[in-house]
Every structure is written in C-alpha cells, then in structure tokens.
mmCIF file of N, CA, C and O in Angstrom:
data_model
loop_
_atom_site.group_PDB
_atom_site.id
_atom_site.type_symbol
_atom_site.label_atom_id
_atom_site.label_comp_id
_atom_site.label_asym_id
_atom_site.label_seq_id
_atom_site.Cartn_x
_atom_site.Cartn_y
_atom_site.Cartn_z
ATOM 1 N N UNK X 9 96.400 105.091 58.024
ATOM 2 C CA UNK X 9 97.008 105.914 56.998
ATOM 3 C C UNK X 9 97.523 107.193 57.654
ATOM 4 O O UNK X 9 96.789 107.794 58.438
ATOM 5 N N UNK X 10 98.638 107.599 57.398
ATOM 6 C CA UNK X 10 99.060 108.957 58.049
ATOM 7 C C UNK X 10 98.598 110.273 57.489
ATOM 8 O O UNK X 10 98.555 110.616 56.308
ATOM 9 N N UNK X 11 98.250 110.962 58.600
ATOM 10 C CA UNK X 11 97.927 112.473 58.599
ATOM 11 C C UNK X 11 98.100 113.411 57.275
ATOM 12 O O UNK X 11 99.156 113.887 56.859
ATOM 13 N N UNK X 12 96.524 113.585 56.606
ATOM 14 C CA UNK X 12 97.105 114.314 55.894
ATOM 15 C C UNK X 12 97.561 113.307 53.827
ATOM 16 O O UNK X 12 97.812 113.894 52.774
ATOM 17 N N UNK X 13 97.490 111.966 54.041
ATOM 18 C CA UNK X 13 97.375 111.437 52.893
ATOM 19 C C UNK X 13 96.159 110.752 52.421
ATOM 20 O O UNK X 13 95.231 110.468 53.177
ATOM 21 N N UNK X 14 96.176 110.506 51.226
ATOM 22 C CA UNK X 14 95.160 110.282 50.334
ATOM 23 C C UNK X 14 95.350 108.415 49.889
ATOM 24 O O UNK X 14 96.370 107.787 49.603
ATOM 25 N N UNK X 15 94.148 108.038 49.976
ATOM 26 C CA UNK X 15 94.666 106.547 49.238
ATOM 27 C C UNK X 15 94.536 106.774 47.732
ATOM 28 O O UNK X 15 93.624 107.190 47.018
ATOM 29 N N UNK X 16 95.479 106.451 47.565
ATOM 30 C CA UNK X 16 96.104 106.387 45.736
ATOM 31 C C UNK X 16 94.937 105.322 45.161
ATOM 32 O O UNK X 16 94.832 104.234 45.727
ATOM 33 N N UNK X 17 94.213 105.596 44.223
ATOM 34 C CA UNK X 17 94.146 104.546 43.214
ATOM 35 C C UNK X 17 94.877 104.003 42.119
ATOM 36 O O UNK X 17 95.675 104.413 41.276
ATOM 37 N N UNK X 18 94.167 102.644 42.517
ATOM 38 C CA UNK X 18 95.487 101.648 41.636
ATOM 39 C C UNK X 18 95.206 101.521 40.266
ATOM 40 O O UNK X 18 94.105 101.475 39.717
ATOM 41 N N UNK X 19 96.661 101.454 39.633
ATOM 42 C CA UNK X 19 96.420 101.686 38.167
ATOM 43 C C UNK X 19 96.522 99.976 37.730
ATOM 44 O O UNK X 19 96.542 98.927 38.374
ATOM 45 N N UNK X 20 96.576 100.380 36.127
ATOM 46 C CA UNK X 20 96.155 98.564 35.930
ATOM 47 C C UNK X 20 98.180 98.482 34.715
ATOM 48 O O UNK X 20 98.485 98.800 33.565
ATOM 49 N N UNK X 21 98.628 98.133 35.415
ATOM 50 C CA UNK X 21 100.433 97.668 34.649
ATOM 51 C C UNK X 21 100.418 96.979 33.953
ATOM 52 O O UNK X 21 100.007 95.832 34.131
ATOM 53 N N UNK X 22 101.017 97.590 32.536
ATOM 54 C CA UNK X 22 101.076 96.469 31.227
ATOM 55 C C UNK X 22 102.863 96.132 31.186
ATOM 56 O O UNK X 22 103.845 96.800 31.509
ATOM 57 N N UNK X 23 102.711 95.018 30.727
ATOM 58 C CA UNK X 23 103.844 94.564 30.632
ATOM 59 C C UNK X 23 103.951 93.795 29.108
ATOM 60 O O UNK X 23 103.044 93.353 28.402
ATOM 61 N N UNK X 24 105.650 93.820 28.855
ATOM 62 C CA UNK X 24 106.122 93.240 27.667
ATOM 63 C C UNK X 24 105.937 92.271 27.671
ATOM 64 O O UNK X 24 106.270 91.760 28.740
ATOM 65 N N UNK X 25 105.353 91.317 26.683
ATOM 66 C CA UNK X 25 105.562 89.748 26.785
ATOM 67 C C UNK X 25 106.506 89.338 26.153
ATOM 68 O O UNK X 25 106.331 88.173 25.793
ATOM 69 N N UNK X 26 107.595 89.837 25.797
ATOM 70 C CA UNK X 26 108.922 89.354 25.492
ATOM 71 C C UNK X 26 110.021 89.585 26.594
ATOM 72 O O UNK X 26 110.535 88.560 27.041
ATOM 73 N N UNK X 27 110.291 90.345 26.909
ATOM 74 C CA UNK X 27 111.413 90.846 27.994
ATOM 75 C C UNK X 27 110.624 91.316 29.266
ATOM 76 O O UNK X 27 111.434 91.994 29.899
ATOM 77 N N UNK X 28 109.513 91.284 29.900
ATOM 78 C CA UNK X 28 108.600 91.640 30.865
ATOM 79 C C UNK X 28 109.088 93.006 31.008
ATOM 80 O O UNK X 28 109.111 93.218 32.220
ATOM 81 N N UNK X 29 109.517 94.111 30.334
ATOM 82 C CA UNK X 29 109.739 95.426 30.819
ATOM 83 C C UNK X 29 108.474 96.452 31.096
ATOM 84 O O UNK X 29 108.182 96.847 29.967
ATOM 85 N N UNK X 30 107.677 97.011 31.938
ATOM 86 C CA UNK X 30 106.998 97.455 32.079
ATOM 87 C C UNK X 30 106.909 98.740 31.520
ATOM 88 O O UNK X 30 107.501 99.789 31.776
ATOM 89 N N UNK X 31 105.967 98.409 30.627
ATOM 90 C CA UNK X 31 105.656 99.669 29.284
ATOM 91 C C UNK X 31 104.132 101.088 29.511
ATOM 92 O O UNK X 31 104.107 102.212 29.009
ATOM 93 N N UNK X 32 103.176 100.495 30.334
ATOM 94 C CA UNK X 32 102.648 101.655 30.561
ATOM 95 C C UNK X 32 101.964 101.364 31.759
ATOM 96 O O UNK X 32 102.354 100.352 32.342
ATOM 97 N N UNK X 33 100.829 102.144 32.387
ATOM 98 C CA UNK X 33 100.007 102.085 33.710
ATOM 99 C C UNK X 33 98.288 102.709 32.806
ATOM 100 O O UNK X 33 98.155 103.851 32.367
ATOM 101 N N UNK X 34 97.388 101.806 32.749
ATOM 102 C CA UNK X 34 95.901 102.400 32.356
ATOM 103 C C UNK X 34 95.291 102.431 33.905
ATOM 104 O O UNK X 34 95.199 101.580 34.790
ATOM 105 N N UNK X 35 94.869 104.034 33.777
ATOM 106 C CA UNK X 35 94.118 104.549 34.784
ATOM 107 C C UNK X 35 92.677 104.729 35.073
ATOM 108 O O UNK X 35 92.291 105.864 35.351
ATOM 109 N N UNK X 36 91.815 103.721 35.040
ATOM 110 C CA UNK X 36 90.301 103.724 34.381
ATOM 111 C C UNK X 36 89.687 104.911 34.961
ATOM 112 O O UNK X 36 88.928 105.574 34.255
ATOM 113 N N UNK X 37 90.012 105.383 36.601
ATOM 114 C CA UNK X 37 89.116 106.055 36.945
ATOM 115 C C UNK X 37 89.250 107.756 36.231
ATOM 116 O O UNK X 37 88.355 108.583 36.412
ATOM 117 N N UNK X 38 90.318 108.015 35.547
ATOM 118 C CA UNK X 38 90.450 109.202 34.957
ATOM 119 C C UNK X 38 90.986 109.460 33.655
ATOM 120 O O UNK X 38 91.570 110.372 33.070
ATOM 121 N N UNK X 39 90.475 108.070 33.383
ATOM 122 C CA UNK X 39 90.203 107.942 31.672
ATOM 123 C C UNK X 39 91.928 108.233 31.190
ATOM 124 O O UNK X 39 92.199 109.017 30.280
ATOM 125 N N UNK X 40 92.946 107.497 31.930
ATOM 126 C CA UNK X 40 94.535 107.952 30.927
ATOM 127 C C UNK X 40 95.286 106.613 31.334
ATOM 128 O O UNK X 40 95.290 105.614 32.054
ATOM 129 N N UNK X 41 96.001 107.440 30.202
ATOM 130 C CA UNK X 41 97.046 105.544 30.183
ATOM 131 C C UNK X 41 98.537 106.576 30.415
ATOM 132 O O UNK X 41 98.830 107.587 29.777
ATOM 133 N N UNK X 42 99.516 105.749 31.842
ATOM 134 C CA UNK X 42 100.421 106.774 31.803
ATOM 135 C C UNK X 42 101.361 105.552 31.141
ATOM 136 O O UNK X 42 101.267 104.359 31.429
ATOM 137 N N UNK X 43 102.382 106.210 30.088
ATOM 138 C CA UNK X 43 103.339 105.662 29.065
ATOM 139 C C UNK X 43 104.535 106.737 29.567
ATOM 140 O O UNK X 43 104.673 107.960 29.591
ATOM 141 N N UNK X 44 105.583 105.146 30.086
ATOM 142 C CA UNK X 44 106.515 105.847 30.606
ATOM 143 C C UNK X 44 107.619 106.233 28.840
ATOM 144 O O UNK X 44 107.817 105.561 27.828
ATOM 145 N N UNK X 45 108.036 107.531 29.254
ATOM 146 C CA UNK X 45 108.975 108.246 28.084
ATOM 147 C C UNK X 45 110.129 107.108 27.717
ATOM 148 O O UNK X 45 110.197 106.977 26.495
ATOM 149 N N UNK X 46 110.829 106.458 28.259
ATOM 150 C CA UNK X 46 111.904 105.818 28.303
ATOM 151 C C UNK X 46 111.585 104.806 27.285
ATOM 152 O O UNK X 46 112.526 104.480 26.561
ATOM 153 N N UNK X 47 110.052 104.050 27.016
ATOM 154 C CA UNK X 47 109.637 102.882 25.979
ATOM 155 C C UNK X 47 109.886 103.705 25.004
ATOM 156 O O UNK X 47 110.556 103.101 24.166
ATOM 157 N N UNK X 48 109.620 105.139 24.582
ATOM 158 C CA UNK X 48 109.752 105.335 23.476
ATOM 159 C C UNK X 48 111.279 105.971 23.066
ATOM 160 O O UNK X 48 111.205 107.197 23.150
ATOM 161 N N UNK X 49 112.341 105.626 22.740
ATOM 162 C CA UNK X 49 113.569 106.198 22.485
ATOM 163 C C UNK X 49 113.129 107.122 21.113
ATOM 164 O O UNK X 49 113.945 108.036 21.232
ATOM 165 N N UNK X 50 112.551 107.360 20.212
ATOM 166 C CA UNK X 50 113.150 108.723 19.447
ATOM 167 C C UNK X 50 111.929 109.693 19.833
ATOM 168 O O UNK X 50 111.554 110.396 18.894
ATOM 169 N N UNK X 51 111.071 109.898 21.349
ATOM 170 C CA UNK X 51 110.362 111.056 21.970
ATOM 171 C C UNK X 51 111.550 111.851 22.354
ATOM 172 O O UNK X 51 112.614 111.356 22.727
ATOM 173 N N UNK X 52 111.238 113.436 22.209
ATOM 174 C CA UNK X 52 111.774 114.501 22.445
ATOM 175 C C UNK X 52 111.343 114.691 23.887
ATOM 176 O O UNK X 52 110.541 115.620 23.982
ATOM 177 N N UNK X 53 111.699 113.951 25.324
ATOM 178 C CA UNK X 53 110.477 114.097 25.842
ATOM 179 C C UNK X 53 111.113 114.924 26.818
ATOM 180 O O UNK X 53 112.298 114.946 27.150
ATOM 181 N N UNK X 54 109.900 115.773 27.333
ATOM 182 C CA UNK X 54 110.062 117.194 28.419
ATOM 183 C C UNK X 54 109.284 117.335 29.127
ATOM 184 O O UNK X 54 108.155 117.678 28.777
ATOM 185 N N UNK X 55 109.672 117.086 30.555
ATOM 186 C CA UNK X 55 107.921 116.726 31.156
ATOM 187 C C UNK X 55 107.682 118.442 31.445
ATOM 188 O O UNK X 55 108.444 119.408 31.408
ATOM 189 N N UNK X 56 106.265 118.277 31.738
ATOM 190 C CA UNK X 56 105.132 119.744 32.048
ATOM 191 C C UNK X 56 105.082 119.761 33.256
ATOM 192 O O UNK X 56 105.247 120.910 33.664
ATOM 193 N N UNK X 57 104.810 118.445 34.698
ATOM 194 C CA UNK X 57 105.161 118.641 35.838
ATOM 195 C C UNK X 57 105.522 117.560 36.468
ATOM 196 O O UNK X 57 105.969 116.555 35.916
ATOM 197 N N UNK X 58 105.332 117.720 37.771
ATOM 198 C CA UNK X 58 106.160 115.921 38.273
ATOM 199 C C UNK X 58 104.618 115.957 39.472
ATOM 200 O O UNK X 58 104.027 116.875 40.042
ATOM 201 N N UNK X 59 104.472 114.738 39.436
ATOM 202 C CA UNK X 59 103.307 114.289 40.467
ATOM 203 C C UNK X 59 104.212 113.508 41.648
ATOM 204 O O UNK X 59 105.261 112.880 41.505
ATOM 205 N N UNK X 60 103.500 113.749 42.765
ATOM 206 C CA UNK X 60 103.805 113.048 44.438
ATOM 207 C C UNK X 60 105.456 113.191 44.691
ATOM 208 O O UNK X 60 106.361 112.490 45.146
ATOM 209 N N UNK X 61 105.299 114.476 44.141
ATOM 210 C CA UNK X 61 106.811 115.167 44.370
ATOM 211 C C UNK X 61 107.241 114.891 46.021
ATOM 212 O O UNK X 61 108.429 114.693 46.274
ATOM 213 N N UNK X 62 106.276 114.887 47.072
ATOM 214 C CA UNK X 62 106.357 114.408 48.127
ATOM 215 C C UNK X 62 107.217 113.248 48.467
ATOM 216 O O UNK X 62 108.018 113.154 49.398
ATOM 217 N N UNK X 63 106.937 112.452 47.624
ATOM 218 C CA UNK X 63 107.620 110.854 47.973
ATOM 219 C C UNK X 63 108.917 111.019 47.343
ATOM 220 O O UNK X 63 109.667 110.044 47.361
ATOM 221 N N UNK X 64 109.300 112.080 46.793
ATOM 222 C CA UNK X 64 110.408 112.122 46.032
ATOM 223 C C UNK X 64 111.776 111.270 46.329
ATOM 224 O O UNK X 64 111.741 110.878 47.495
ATOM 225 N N UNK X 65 112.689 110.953 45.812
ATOM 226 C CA UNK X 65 113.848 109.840 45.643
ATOM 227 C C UNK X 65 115.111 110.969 45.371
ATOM 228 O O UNK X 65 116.131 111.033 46.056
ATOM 229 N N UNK X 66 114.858 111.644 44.465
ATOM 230 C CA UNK X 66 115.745 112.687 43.375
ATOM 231 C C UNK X 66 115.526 114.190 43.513
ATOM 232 O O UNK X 66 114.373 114.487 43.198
ATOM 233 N N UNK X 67 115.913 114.733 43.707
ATOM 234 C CA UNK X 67 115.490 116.260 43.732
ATOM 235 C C UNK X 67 115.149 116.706 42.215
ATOM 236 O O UNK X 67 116.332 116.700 41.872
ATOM 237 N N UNK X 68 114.578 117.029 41.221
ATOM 238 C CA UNK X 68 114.832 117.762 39.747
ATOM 239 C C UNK X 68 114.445 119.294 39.648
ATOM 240 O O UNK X 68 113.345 119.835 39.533
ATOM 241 N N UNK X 69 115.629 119.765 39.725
ATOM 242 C CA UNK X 69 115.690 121.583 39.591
ATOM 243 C C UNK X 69 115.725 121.941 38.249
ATOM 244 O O UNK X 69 116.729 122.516 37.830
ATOM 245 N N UNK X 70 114.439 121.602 37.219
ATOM 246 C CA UNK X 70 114.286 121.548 36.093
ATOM 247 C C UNK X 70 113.051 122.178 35.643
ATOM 248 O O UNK X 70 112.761 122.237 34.448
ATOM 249 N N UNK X 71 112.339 122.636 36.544
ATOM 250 C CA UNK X 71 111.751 124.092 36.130
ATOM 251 C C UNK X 71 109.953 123.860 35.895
ATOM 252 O O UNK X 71 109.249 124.861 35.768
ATOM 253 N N UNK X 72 109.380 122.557 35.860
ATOM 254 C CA UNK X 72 107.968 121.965 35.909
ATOM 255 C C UNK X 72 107.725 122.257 37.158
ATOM 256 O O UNK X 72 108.732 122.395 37.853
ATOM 257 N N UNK X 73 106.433 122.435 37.809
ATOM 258 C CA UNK X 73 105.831 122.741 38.709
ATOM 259 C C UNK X 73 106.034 121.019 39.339
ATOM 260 O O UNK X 73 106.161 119.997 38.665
ATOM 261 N N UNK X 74 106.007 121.167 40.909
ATOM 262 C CA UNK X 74 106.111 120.014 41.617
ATOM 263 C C UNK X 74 104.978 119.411 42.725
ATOM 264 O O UNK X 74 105.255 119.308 43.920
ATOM 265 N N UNK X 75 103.883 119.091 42.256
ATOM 266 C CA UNK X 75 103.088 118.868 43.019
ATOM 267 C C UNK X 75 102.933 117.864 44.217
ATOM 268 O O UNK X 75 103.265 116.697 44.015
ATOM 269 N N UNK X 76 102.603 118.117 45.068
ATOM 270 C CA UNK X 76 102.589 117.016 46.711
ATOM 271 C C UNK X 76 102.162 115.711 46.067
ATOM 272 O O UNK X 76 102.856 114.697 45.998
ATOM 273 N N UNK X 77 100.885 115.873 45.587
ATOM 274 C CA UNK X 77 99.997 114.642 45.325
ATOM 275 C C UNK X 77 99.800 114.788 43.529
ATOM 276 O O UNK X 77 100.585 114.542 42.613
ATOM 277 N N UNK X 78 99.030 115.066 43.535
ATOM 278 C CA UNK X 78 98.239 115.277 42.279
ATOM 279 C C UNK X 78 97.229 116.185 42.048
ATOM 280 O O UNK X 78 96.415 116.425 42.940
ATOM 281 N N UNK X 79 97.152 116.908 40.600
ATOM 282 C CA UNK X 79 96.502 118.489 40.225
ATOM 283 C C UNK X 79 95.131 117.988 41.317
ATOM 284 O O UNK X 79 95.000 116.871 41.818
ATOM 285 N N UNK X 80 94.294 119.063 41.470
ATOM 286 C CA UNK X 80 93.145 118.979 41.941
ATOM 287 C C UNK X 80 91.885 118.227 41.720
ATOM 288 O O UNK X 80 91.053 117.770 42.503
ATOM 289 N N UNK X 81 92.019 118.233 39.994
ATOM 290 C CA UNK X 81 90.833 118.278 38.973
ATOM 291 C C UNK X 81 91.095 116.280 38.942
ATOM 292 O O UNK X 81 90.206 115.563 38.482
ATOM 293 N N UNK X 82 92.679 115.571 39.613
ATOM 294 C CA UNK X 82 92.108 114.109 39.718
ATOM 295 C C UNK X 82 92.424 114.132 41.096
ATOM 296 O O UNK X 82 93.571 113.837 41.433
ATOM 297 N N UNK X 83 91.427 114.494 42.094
ATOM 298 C CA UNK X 83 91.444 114.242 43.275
ATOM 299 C C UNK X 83 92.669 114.132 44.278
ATOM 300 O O UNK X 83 92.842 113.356 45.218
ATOM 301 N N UNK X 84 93.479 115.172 43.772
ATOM 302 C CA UNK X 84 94.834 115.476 44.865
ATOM 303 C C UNK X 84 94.371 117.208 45.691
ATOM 304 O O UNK X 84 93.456 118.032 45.683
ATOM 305 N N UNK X 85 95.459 117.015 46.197
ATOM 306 C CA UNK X 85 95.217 118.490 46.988
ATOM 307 C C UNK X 85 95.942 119.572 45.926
ATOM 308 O O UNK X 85 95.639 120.737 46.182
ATOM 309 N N UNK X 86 96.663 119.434 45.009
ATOM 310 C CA UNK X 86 97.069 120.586 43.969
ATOM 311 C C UNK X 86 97.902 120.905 44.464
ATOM 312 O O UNK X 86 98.625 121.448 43.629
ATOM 313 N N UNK X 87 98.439 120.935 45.624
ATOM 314 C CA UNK X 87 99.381 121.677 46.564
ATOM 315 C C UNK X 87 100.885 121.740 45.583
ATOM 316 O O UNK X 87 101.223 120.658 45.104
ATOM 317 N N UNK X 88 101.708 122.862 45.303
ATOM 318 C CA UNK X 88 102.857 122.593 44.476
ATOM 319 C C UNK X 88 104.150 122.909 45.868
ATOM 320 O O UNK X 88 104.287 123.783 46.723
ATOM 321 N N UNK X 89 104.688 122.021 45.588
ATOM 322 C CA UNK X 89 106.508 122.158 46.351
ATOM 323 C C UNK X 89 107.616 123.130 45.675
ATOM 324 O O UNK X 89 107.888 123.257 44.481
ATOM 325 N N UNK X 90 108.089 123.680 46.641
ATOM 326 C CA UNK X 90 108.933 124.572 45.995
ATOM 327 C C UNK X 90 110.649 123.308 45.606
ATOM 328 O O UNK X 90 110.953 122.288 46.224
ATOM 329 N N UNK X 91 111.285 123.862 44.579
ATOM 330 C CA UNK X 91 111.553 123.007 43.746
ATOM 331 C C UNK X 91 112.985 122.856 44.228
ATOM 332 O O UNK X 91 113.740 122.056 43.677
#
C-alpha cells in the first residue's frame, strides 16, 4: 500500500432490480447508508463536503471543505485540501 494511505473499508452496494442502477452504499462499520443525490430527482441537493478529495477526477470550486480521506471521527486523517 503506498505511503501515507489508509485501507478503505468496504461498503455493502445496493442495486435496482429493474434497471441495475446503483442506488445506495450501507456502511456497517459507521452505522450510514451513503444515498447517492442523483436517485432522488426532486432533492434540493447541496453537499456540506466532499470526501477523498485526494483521488479527485474533477476539481469543484464550490465552497464545501475538501477532505484528503475522511473527517477524523470515521477513521481518516481529517486533513482538508485547499480547493
């Protein structure tokens, strides 16, 4: 594993049984189910921050705090990226 990373725990992926579109991720070890915004079309949705901003794909200069890994309190380093 390289310098400096964490092994991720694996979440458990639900899927549609009509169109197989993947609708959420249950996280047992920290008690949450992540539900991606996009299943729900009439959410107002605005995220609060972005996690493993590190691995990033996209830059988003949208004003949530950007963390490396993940907050502290579920076993990341908290570390935030400047945006």
């Amino acid at each position: 594993m390289p310098e400096g990373r964490k092994l991720r725990v694996a979440g458990h992926r639900k899927w549609c049984t009509t169109c197989g579109g993947h609708l959420f991720t249950e996280h047992p070890p920290w008690e949450l189910i992540d539900v991606y915004a996009a299943t729900i079309p009439t959410l107002a949705f605005q995220p609060a921050i972005h996690v493993n901003y590190q691995d990033r794909v996209l830059r988003m200069a949208d004003g949530p705090p950007k963390l490396k890994d993940f907050p502290e309190e579920m076993g990341g380093s908290g570390e935030v990226l400047p945006e």
